[in-house]
Coordinates of C-alpha atoms and ligand atoms in Angstrom, one line a residue:
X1 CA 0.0 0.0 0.0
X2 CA 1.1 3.7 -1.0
X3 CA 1.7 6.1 1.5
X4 CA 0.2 9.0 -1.0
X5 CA -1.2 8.7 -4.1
X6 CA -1.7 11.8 -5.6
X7 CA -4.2 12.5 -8.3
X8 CA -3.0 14.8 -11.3
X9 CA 0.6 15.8 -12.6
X10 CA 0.3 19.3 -13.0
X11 CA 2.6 21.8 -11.0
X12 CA 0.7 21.0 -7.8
X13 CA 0.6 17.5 -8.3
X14 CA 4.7 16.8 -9.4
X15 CA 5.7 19.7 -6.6
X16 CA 3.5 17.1 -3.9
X17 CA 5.3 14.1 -5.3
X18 CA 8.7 15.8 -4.9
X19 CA 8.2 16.7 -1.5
X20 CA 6.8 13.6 -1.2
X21 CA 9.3 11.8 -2.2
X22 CA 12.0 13.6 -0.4
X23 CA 10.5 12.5 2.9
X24 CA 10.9 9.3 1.9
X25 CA 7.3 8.4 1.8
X26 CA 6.0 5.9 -1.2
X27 CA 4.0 8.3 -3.7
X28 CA 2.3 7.4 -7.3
X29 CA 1.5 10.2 -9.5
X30 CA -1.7 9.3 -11.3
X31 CA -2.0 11.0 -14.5
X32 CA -4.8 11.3 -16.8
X33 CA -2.9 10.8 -20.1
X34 CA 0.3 10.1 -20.6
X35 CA 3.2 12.2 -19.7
X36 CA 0.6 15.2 -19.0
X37 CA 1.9 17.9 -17.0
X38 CA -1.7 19.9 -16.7
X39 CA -2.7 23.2 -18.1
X40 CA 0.6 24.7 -18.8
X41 CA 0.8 22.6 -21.6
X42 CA -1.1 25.2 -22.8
X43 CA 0.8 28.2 -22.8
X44 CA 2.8 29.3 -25.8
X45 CA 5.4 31.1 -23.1
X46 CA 5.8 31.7 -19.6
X47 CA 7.3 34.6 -18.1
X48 CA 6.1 34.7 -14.9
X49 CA 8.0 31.6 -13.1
X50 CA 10.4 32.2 -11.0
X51 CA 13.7 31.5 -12.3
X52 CA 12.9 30.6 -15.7
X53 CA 11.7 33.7 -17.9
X54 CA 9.9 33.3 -21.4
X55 CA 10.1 29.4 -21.3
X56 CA 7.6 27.4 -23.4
X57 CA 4.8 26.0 -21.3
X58 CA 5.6 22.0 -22.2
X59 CA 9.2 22.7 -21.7
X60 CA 8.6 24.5 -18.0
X61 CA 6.4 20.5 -17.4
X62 CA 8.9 18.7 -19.2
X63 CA 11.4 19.9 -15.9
X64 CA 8.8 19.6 -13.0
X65 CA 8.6 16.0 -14.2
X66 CA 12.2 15.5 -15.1
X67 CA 12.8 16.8 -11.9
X68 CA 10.0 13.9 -10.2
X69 CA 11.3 11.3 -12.3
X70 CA 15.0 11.8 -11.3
X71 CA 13.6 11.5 -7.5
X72 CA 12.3 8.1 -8.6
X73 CA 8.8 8.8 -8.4
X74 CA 6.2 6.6 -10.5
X75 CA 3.4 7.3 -12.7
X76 CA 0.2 5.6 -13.5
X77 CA -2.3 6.4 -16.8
X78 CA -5.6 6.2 -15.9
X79 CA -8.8 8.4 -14.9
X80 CA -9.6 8.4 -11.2
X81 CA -13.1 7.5 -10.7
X82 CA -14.4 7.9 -7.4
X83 CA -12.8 7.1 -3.7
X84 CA -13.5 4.8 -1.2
X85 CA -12.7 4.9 2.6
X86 CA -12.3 2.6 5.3
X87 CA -10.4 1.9 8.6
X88 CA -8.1 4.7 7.9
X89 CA -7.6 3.2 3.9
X90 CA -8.4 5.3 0.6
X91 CA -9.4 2.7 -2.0
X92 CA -9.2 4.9 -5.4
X93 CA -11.3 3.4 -8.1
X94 CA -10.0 4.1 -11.8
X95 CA -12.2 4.2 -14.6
X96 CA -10.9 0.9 -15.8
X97 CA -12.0 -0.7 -12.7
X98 CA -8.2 -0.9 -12.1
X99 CA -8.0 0.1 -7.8
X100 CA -5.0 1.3 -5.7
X101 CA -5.1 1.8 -2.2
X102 CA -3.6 4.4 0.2
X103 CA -3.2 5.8 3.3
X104 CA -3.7 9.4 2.1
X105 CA -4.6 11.3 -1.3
X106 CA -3.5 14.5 -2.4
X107 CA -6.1 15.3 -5.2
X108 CA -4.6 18.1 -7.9
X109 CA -6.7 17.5 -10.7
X110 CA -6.9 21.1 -11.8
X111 CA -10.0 22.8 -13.2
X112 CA -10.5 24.2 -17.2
X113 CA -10.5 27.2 -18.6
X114 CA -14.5 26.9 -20.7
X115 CA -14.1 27.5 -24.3
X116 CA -16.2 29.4 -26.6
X117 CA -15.8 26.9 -28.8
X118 CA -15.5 29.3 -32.1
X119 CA -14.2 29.4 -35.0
X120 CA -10.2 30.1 -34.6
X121 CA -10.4 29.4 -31.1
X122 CA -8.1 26.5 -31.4
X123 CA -6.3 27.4 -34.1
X124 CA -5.2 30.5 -32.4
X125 CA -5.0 29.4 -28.6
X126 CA -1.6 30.3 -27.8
X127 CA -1.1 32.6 -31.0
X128 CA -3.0 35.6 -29.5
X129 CA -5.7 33.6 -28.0
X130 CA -4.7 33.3 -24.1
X131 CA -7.3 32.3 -21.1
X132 CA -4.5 34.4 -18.3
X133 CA -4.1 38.1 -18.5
X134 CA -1.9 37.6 -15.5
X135 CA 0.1 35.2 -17.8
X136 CA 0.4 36.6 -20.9
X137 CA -1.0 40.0 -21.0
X138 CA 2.6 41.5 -20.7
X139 CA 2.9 40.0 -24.2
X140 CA 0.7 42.9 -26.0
X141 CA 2.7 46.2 -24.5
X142 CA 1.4 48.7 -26.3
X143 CA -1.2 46.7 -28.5
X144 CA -5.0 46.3 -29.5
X145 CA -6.9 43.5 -26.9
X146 CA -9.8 42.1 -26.4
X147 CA -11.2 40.8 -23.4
X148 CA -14.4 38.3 -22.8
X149 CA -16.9 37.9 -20.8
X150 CA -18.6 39.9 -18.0
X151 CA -17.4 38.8 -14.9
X152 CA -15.1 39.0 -12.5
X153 CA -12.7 37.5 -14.0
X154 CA -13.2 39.1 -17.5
X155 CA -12.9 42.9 -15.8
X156 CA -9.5 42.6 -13.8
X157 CA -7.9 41.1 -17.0
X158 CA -9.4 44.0 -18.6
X159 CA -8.1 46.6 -15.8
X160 CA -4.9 45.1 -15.6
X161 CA -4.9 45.0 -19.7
X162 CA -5.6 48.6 -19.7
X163 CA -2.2 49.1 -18.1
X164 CA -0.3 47.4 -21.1
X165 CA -2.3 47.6 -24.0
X166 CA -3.0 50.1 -26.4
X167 CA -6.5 49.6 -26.6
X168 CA -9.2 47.3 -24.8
X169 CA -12.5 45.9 -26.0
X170 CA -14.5 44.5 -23.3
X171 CA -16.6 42.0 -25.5
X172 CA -19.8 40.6 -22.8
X173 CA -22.7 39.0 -24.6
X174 CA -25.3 40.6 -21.6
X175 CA -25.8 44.3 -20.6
X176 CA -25.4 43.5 -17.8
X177 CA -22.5 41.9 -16.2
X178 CA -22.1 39.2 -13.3
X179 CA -18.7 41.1 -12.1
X180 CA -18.2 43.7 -9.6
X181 CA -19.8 47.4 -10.4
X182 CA -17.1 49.0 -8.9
X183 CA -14.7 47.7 -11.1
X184 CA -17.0 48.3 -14.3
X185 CA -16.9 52.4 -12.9
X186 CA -13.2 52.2 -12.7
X187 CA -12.9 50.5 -16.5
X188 CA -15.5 53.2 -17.6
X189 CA -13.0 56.1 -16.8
X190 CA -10.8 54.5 -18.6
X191 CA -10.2 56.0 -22.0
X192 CA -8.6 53.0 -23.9
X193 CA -11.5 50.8 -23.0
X194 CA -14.0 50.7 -24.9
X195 CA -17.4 48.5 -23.9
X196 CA -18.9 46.1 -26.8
X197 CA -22.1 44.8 -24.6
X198 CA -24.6 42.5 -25.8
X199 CA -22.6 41.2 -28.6
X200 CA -20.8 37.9 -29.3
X201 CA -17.6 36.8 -31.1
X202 CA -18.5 34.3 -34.1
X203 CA -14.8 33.9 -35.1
X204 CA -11.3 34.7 -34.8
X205 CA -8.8 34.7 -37.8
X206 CA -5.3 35.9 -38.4
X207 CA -2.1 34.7 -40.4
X208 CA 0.5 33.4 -38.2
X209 CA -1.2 35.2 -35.5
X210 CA -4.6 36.4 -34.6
X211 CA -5.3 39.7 -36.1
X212 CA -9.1 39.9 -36.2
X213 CA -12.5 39.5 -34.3
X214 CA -15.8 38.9 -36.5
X215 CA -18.9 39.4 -34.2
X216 CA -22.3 37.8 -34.8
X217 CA -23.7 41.4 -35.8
X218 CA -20.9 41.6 -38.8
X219 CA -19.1 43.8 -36.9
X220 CA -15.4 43.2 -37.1
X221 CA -12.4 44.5 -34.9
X222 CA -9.2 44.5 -35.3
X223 CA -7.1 42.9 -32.6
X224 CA -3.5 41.1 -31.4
X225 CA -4.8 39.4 -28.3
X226 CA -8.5 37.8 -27.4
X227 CA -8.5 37.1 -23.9
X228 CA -11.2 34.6 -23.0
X229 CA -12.9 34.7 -19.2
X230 CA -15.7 32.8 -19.9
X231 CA -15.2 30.6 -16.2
X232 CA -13.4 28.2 -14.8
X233 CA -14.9 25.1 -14.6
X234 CA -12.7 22.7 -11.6
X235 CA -12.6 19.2 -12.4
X236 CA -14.1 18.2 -8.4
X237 CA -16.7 15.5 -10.4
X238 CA -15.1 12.5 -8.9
X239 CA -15.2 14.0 -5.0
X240 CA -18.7 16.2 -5.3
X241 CA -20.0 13.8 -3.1
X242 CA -16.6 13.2 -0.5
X243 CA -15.5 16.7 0.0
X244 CA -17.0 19.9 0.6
X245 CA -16.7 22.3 -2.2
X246 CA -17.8 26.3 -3.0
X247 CA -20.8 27.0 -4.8
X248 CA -18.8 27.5 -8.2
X249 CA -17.4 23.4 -7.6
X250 CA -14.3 24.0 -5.8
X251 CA -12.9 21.6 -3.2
X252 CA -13.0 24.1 0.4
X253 CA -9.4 24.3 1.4
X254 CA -6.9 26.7 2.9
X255 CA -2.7 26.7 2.6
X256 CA -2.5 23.8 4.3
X257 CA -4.6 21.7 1.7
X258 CA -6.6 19.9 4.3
X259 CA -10.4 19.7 2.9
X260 CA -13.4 18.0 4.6
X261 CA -12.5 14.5 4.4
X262 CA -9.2 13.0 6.7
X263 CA -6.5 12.5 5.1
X264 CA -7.5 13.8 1.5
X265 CA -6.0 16.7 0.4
X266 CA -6.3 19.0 -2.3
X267 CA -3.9 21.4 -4.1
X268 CA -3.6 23.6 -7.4
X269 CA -6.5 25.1 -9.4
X270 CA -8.9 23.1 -7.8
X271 CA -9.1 24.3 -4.3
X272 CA -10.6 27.8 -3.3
X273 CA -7.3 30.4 -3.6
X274 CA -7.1 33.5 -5.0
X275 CA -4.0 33.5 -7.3
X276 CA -4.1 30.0 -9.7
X277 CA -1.1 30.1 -11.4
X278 CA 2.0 27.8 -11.8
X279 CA 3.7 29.0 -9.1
X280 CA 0.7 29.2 -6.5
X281 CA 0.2 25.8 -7.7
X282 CA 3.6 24.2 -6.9
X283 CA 3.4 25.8 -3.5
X284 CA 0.5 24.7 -2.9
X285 CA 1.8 20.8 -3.8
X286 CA 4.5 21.5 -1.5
X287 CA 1.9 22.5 1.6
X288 CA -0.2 19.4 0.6
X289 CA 2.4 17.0 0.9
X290 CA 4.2 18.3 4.3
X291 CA 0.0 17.9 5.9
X292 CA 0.1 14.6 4.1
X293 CA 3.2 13.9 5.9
X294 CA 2.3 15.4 9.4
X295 CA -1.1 13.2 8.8
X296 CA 0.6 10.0 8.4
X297 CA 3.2 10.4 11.5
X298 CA -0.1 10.6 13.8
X299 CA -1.5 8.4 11.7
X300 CA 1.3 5.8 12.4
X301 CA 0.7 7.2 16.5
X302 CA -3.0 5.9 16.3
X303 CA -3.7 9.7 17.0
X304 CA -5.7 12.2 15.1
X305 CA -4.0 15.1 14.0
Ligands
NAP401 P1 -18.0 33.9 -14.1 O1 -18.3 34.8 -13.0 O2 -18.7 32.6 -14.3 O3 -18.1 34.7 -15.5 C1 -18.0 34.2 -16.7 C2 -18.4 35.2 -17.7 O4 -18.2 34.6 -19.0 C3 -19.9 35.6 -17.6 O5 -20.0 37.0 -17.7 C4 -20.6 34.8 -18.7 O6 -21.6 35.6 -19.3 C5 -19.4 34.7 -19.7 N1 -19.6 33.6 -20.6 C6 -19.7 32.3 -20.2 N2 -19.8 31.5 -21.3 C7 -19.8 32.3 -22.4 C8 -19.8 32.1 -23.8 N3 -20.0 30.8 -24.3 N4 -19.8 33.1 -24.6 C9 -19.6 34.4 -24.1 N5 -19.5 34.7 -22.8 C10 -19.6 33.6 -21.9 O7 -16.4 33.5 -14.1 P2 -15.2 34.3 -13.5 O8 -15.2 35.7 -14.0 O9 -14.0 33.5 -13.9 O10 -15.3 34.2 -12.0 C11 -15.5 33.0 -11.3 C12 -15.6 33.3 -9.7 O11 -14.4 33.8 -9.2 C13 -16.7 34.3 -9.5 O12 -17.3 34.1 -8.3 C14 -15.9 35.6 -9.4 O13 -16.6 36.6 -8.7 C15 -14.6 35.1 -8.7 N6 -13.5 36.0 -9.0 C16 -13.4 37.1 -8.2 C17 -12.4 38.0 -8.5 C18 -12.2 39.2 -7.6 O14 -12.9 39.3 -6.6 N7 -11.4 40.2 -8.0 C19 -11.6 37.9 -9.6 C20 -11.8 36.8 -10.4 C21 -12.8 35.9 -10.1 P3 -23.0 35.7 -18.5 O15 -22.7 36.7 -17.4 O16 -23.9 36.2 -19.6 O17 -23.4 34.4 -18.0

């Protein structure tokens, strides 16, 4: 039996296993497809990891991964099901019907960035189509943007956009949006933002890179980025039922990765933070796995943490 299997190998997930690892515990990284390393598979560059400025997303997984693999930790394929537990044992369940037990589970599945699902979308994601202003807005200094959707999310990239870019649309397919007022007020005063309400992108198309928006109405604007903040959506389906989560799906847990259920952790984009980026991620692997480890010593006492 494992002392930790951990459930994804994104940053949180590979940073858990290291620390895991290096406390000499036994540790499995389960992994949804082969040699994934999460999200940041996405992104075309990353310049906001310490240590390792403008390096391609892959390459920036390719090293967390390296860097578990040279530790000697071991992977599995597979799609974790659901979770079972009983007199202090997780039973995970794959999709397979393949099972592995443990005596605790760090779960850093992650969460997705929902599409539009246009035309271009895809083509372009990564050539001017990004889903993280934080990430890659400082990419379009002194260019046209585009940012959309009407929430939260949607108005600090666009505030923190306006900064940067020469221009930004705010593209929201409602008059009224689901994001704070105060921060609509503040983008208002703004004179390189301009509002397109009630209106929705049918298409995005460039050369090399995108260079153009074609709305549903025929209108048609010319831009370098698209910025899409259209929701998160966490992947918590396996423990909806075992853990507490938010009302947007989140699994409830602070620093210390410690959600509802003993001994089951969570860390990454799918626990409630503030900041979900690579780094926030890979510290919050490395809380998860020292409360792992602090779990399992009491564990091993018979006493409760
Ligand atoms: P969100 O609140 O769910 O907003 C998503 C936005 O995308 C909505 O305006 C929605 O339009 C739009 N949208 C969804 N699907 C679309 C589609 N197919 N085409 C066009 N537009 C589409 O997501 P979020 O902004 O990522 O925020 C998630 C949670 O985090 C919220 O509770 C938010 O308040 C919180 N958050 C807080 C802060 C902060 O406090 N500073 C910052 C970021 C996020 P409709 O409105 O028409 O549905």
């Amino acid at each position: 039996m494992l002392d930790i299997l951990i459930i994804g190998s994104g940053p949180a997930g590979l940073s858990a296993a290291i620390y895991a690892k290096r406390a000499n515990l036994s540790v499995m990284v389960v992994e949804k497809t082969a040699y994934g390393i999460g999200q940041i598979a996405e992104s075309s560059e990353i310049d906001n990891y310490l240590g390792f400025p403008n390096i391609r997303g892959f390459a920036l997984g390719k090293k967390f991964r390296e860097h578990a693999i040279c530790l000697g930790v071991e992977f599995k394929e597979g799609y974790a099901e659901h979770f079972e537990f009983s007199e202090g044992i997780w039973k995970t369940v794959f999709k397979n019907g393949d099972s592995i037990n443990a005596k605790a589970i760090i779960y850093a599945a992650g969460a997705f960035h929902r599409h539009l699902n246009i035309l271009g979308e895809k083509e372009f994601a990564g050539k001017g189509v990004s889903y993280c202003a934080t990430c890659d807005g400082a990419f379009y200094q002194g260019k046209v943007t585009a940012v959309v959707g009407g929430g939260n999310t949607a108005l600090d990239y666009a505030l923190y956009l306006s900064s940067i870019s020469s221009k930004v649309y705010i593209i929201h397919r409602r008059k009224e949006f689901r994001g704070s007022i105060k921060t609509v007020q503040e983008l208002q005063k703004k004179e390189n933002v301009e509002f397109i309400l009630e209106a929705k992108i049918l298409s995005i198309s460039g050369k090399d890179m995108v260079q153009e928006l074609c709305l549903e109405d025929g209108r048609k604007i010319k831009v370098s980025g698209v910025f899409i903040a259209a929701g998160m959506i966490p992947m918590t389906e396996p423990v909806k039922n075992l853990v507490m989560l938010d009302p947007y799906g989140y699994i409830i847990a602070e620093e210390t990765g410690e959600t509802s259920a003993k001994g089951f952790f969570a860390a990454g984009d799918v626990r409630t933070k503030a900041l979900r980026q690579v780094i926030t991620a890979a510290s919050d692997g490395a809380n998860a796995a020292v409360s792992a480890e602090r779990y399992l010593y009491w564990r091993s006492k018979n006493m409760t943490v």
